[in-house]
Coordinates of C-alpha atoms and ligand atoms in Angstrom, one line a residue:
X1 CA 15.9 21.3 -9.0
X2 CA 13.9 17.8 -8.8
X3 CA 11.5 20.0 -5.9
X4 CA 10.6 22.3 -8.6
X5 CA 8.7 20.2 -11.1
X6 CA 5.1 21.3 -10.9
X7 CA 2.6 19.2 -9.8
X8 CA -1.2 18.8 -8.9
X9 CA -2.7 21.7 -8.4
X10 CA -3.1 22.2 -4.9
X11 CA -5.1 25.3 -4.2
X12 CA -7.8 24.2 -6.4
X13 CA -8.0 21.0 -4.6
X14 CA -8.5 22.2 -1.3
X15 CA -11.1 24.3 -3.3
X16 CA -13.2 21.6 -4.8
X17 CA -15.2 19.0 -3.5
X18 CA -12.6 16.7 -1.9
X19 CA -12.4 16.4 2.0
X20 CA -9.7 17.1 4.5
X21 CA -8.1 14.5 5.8
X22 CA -9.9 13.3 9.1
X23 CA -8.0 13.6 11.9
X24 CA -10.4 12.1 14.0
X25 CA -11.8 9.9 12.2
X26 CA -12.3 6.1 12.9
X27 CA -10.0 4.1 10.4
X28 CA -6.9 5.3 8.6
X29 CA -7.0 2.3 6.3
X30 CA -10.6 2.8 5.0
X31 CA -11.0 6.5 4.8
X32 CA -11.6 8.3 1.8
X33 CA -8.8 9.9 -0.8
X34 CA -8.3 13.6 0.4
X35 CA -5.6 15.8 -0.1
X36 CA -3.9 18.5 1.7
X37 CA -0.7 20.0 3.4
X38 CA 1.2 20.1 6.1
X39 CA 2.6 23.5 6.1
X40 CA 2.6 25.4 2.7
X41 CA 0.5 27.8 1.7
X42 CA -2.2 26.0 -0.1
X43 CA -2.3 29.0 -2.5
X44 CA 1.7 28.7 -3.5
X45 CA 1.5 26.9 -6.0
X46 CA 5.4 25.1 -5.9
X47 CA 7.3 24.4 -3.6
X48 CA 9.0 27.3 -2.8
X49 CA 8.1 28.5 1.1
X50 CA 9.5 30.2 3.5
X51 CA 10.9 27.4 5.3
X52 CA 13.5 27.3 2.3
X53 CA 14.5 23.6 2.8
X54 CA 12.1 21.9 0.2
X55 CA 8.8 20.1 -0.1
X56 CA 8.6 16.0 0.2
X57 CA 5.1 14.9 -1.2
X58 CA 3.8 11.8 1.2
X59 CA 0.8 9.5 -0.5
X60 CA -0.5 8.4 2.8
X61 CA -2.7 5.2 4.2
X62 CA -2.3 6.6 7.6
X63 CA -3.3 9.3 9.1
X64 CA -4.3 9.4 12.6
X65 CA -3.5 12.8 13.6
X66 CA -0.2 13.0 11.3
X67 CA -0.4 16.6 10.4
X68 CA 0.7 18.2 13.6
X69 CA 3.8 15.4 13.4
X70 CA 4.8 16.9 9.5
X71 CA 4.3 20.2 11.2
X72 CA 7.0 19.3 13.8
X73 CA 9.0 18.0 11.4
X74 CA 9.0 20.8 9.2
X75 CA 9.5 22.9 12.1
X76 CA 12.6 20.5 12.9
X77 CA 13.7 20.5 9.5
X78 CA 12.7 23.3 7.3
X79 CA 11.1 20.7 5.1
X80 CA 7.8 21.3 4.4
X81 CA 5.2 18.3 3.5
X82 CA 2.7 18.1 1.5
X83 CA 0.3 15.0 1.6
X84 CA -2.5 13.0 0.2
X85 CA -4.5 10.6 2.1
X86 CA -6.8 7.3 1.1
X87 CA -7.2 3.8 1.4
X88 CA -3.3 1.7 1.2
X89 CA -4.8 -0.2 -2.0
X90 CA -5.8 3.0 -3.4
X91 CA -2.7 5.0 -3.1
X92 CA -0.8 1.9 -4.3
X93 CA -2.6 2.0 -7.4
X94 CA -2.0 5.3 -7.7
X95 CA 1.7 5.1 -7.7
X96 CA 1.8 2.0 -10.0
X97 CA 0.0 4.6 -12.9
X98 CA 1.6 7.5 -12.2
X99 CA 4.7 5.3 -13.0
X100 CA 7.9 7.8 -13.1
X101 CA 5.8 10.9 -13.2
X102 CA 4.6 10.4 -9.2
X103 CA 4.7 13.5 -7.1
X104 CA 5.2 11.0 -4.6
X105 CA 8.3 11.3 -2.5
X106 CA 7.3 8.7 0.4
X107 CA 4.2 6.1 0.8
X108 CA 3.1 5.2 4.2
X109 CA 0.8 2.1 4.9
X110 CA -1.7 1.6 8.0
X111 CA -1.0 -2.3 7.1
X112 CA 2.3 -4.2 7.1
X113 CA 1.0 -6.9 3.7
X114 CA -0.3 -3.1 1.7
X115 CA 3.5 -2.2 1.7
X116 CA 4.7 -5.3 1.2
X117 CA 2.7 -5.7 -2.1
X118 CA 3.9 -2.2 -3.2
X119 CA 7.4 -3.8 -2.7
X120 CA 6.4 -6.3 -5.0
X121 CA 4.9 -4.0 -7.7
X122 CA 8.9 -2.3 -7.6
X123 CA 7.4 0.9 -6.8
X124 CA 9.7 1.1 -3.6
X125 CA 13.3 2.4 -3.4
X126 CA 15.6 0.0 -1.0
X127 CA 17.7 2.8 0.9
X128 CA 20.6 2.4 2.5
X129 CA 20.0 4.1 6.3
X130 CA 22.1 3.3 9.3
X131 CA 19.6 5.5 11.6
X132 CA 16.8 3.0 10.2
X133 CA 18.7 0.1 10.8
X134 CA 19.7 1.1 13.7
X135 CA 16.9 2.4 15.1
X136 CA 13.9 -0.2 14.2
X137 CA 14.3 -3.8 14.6
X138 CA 15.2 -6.3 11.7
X139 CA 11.9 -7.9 12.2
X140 CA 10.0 -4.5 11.2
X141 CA 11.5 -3.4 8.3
X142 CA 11.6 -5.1 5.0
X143 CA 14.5 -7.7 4.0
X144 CA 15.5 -4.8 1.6
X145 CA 15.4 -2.2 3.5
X146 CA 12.4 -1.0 1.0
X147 CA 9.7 -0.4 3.4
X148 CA 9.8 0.5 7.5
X149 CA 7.7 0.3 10.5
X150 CA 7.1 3.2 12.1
X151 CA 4.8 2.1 15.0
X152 CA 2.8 -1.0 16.2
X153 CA -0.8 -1.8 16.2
X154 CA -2.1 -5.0 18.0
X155 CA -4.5 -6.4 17.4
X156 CA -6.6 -8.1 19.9
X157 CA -9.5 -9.9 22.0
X158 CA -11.6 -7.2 23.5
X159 CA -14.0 -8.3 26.3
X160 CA -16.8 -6.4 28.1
X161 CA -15.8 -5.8 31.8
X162 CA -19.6 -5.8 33.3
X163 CA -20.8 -9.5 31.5
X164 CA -17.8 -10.8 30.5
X165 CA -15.7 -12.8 33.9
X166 CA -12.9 -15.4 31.6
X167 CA -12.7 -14.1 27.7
X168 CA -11.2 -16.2 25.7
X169 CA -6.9 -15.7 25.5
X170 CA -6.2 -17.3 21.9
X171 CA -7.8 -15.9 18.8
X172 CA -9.1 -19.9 18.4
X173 CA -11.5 -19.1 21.8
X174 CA -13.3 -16.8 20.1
X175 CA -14.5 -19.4 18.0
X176 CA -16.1 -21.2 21.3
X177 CA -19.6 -21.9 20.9
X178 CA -20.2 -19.9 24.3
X179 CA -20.0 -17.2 21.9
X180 CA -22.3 -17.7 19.6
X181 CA -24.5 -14.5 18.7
X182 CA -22.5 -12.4 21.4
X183 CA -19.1 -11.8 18.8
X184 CA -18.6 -8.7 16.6
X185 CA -15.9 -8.6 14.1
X186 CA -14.5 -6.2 11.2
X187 CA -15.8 -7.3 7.5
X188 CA -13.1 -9.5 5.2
X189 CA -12.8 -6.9 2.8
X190 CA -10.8 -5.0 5.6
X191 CA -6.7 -5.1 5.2
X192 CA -6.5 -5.3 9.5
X193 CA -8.6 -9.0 9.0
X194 CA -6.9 -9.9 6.1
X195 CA -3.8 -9.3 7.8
X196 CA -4.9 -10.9 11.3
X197 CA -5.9 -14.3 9.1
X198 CA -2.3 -13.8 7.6
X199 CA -1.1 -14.3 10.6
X200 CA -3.3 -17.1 12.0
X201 CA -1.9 -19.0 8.5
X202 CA 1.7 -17.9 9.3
X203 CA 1.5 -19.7 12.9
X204 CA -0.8 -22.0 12.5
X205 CA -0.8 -23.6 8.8
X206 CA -3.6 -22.9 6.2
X207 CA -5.7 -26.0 7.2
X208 CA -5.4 -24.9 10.9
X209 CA -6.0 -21.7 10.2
X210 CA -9.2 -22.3 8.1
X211 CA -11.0 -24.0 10.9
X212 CA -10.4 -21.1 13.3
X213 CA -11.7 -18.7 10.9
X214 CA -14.8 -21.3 10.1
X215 CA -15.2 -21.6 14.1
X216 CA -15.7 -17.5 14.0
X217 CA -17.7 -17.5 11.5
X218 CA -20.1 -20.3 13.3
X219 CA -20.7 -18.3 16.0
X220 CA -22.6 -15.7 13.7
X221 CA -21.0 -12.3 14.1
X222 CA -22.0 -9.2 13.8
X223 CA -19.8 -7.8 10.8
X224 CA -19.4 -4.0 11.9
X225 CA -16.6 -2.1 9.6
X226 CA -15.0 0.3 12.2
X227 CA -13.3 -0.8 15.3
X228 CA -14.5 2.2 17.1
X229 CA -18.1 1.0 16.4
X230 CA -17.0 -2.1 17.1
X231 CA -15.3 -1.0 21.0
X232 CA -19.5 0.8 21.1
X233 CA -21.2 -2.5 20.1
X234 CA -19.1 -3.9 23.2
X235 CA -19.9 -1.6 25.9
X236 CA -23.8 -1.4 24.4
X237 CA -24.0 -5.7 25.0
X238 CA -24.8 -5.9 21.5
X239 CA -21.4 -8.5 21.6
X240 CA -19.4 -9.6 24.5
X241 CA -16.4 -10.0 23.0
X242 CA -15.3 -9.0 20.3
X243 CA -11.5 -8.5 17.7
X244 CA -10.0 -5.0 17.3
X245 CA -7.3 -2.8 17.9
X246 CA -5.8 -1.3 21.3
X247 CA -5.4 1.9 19.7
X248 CA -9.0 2.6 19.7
X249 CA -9.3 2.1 23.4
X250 CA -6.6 4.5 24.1
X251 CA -8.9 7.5 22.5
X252 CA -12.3 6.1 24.0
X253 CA -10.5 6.0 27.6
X254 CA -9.5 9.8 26.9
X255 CA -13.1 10.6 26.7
X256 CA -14.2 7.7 29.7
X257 CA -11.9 6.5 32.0
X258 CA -14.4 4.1 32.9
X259 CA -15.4 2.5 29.2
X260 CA -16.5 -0.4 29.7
X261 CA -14.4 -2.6 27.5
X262 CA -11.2 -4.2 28.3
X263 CA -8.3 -5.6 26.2
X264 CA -7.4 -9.7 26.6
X265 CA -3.7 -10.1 25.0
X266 CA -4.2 -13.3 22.9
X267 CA -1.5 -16.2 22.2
X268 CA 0.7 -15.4 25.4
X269 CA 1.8 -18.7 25.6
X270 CA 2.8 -18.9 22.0
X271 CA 3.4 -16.9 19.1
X272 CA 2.1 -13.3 20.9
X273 CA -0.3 -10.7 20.2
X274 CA -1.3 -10.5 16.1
X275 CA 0.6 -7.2 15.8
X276 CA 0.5 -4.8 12.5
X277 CA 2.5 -1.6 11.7
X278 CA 2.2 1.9 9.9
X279 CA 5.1 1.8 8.1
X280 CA 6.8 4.3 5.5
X281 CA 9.1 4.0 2.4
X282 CA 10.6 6.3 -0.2
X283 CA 9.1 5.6 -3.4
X284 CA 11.2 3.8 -6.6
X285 CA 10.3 7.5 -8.5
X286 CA 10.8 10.0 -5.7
X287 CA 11.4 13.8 -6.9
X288 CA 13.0 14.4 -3.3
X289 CA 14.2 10.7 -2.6
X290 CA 16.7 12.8 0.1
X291 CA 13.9 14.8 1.5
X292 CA 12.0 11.3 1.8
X293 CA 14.3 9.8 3.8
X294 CA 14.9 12.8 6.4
X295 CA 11.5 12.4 6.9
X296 CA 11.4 9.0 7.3
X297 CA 14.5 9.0 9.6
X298 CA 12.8 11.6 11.7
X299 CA 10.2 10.2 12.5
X300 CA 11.8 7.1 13.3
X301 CA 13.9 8.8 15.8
X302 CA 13.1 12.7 16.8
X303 CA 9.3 12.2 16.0
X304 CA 9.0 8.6 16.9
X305 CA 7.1 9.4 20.2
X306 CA 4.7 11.9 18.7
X307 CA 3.9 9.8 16.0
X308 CA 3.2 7.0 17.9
X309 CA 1.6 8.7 21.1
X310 CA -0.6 10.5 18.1
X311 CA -2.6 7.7 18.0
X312 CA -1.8 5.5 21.0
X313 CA 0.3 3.2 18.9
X314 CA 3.6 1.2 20.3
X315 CA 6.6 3.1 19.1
X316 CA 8.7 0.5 17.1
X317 CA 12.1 1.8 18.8
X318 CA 12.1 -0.6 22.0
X319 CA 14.0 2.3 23.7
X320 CA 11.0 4.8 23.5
X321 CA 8.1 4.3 26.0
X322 CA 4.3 3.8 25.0
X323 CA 2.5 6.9 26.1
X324 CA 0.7 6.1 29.7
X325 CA -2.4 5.5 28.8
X326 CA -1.4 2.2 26.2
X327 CA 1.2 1.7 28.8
X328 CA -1.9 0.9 31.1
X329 CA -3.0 -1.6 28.6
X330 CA 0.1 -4.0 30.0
X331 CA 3.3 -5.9 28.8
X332 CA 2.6 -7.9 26.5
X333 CA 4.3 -10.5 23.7
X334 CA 4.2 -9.5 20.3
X335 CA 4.6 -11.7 17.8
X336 CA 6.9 -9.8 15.4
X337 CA 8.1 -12.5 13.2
X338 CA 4.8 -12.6 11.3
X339 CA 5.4 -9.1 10.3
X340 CA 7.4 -9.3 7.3
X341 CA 5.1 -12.9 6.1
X342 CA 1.5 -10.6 6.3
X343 CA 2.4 -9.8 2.6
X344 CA 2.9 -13.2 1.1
X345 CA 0.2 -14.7 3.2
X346 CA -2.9 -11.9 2.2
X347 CA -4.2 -13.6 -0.8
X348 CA -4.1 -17.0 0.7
X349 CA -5.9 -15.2 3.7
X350 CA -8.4 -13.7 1.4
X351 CA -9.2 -17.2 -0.2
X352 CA -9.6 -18.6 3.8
X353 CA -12.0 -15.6 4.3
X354 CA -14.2 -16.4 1.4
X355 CA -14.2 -20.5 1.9
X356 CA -15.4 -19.8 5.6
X357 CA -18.5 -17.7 4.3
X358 CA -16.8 -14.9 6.4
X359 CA -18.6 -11.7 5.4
Ligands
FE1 FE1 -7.3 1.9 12.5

């Protein structure tokens, strides 16, 4: 009965000015809000569809190629899902007013410190899962079992392989001089540099921290907000090196096998690689807290490769393999114990950004 409760109106969504979610497009956590399903008729209405097993309503922060995986899993399942896409922030927001009158059955975050502020707000339910604690390890999923990873993102040193011979291998090198004027990075307001800056603060101590951030800052980057752009700025020498996610590389190398960019795994004699997560968590006010959590499980375990291979991510279940092209990228150490701090750390990180003059 709690799947029957009406809610927006789909079909004159899709009909009105908003856009489809983006498939292809360059950053799950900065996108705009779009809505749109998985698998019902956009006409129907409720959530009654051939598939007969239900309808679980996802608010979404990522969403790299996620509807053929909800396909799948309503294939799997009989479940359909419907979902909404926008920025993490945003669809937090959301949930905080819709209160108990959410349509929201599961949130998912591109950012490990967006969920971990939605824990904080209390609009997550802690669920008791064997498969998910089974299946993902205790460092990527929430001391309450209120919020999961679903797949890894690192982020990392990217170098140009025709004018760059010895990048630097600690996220403090890129604040060498030698790289002054020849560094692009992603703007503050972004959740993967606040998170990143989390991180430094985490391993390093605020102080610490600060100066690194000040040292980047020094060299006068070029702010560019997309990490694609950024992985173009690179191969185009308008920067040598530069900070961004693997991910990206994976999809460019699809098109060129010969982009000229190449990923340097920072901090491998310490902490590891600055790593982030998608994650996923039934909301505090789910009408289909049951549907929520068979997706949730699936895609932990049946659809953990297709998620992650959907957008070249590291599957969070160390006994699934990263698709071959990110397995190309190398072995690398991650440094997972940060992952559960990015949340507590974020506003001192966004006080480090401003102080530095870090645009
Ligand atoms: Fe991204």
């Amino acid at each position: 009965m709690m799947n029957k409760h009406p809610r927006f109106l789909l079909g004159g969504v899709l009909a009105g000015a908003l856009v489809l979610a983006a498939c292809g497009s360059d950053d799950d956590a900065g996108s705009a809000a779009s809505e749109t399903t998985a698998a019902a008729p956009a006409e129907s209405g409720d959530d009654t569809t051939s598939a007969d097993g239900g309808m679980v309503t996802v608010y979404t922060g990522r969403h790299y190629g996620i509807e053929p995986v909800f396909d799948a899993f309503t294939a799997d399942t009989g479940i359909d899902v419907r979902f909404t896409t926008g920025k993490d922030p945003e669809l937090r927001e959301r949930l905080i007013a819709e209160g108990a009158n959410t349509p929201a059955d599961v949130v998912m975050t591109a950012d490990a410190a967006n969920i971990e502020l939605s824990a904080e707000a209390g609009i997550l339910a802690s669920v008791d899962s064997a498969v998910l604690t089974e299946t993902i390890p205790e460092e990527l999923r929430s001391e309450n079992n209120d919020w999961f990873s679903l797949s890894q993102r690192a982020r990392v040193i990217i170098a140009s392989t025709e004018r760059v011979d010895d990048p630097p291998t600690t996220y403090a090198g890129v604040g060498d001089p030698q790289w002054q004027g020849n560094l692009c990075l992603r703007p503050s307001t972004h959740p993967y540099t606040q998170s990143l800056v989390a991180s430094l603060i985490i391993a390093e101590g605020e102080a610490r921290a600060t100066e690194i951030v000040q040292s980047w800052v020094d060299n006068d980057p070029l702010y560019i907000d997309s990490d694609t752009d950024i992985y173009q700025a690179v191969a185009d020498g308008e920067c040598d090196i530069a900070i961004a996610n693997t991910y990206y590389l994976g999809r460019l190398l699809t098109e060129d096998p010969d982009f000229p960019v190449e990923i340097v795994w920072p901090e491998q004699d310490g902490r590891g690689a600055h790593v982030n997560v998608s994650t996923a968590a039934v909301t505090a006010n789910a009408p289909n807290p049951e549907g929520a959590l068979a997706l949730i499980e699936w895609l932990a375990t049946d659809g953990q490769q297709q998620f992650a291979d959907a957008n070249f991510e590291y599957p969070v279940d160390p006994n699934v393999e990263p698709n071959e092209i990110v397995a190309g990228f190398g072995e690398f150490t991650a440094d997972l114990a940060a992952v559960r701090l990015l949340g507590a750390s974020q506003p001192a990180a966004v006080e480090v950004l401003s102080a530095t003059g870090y645009e």
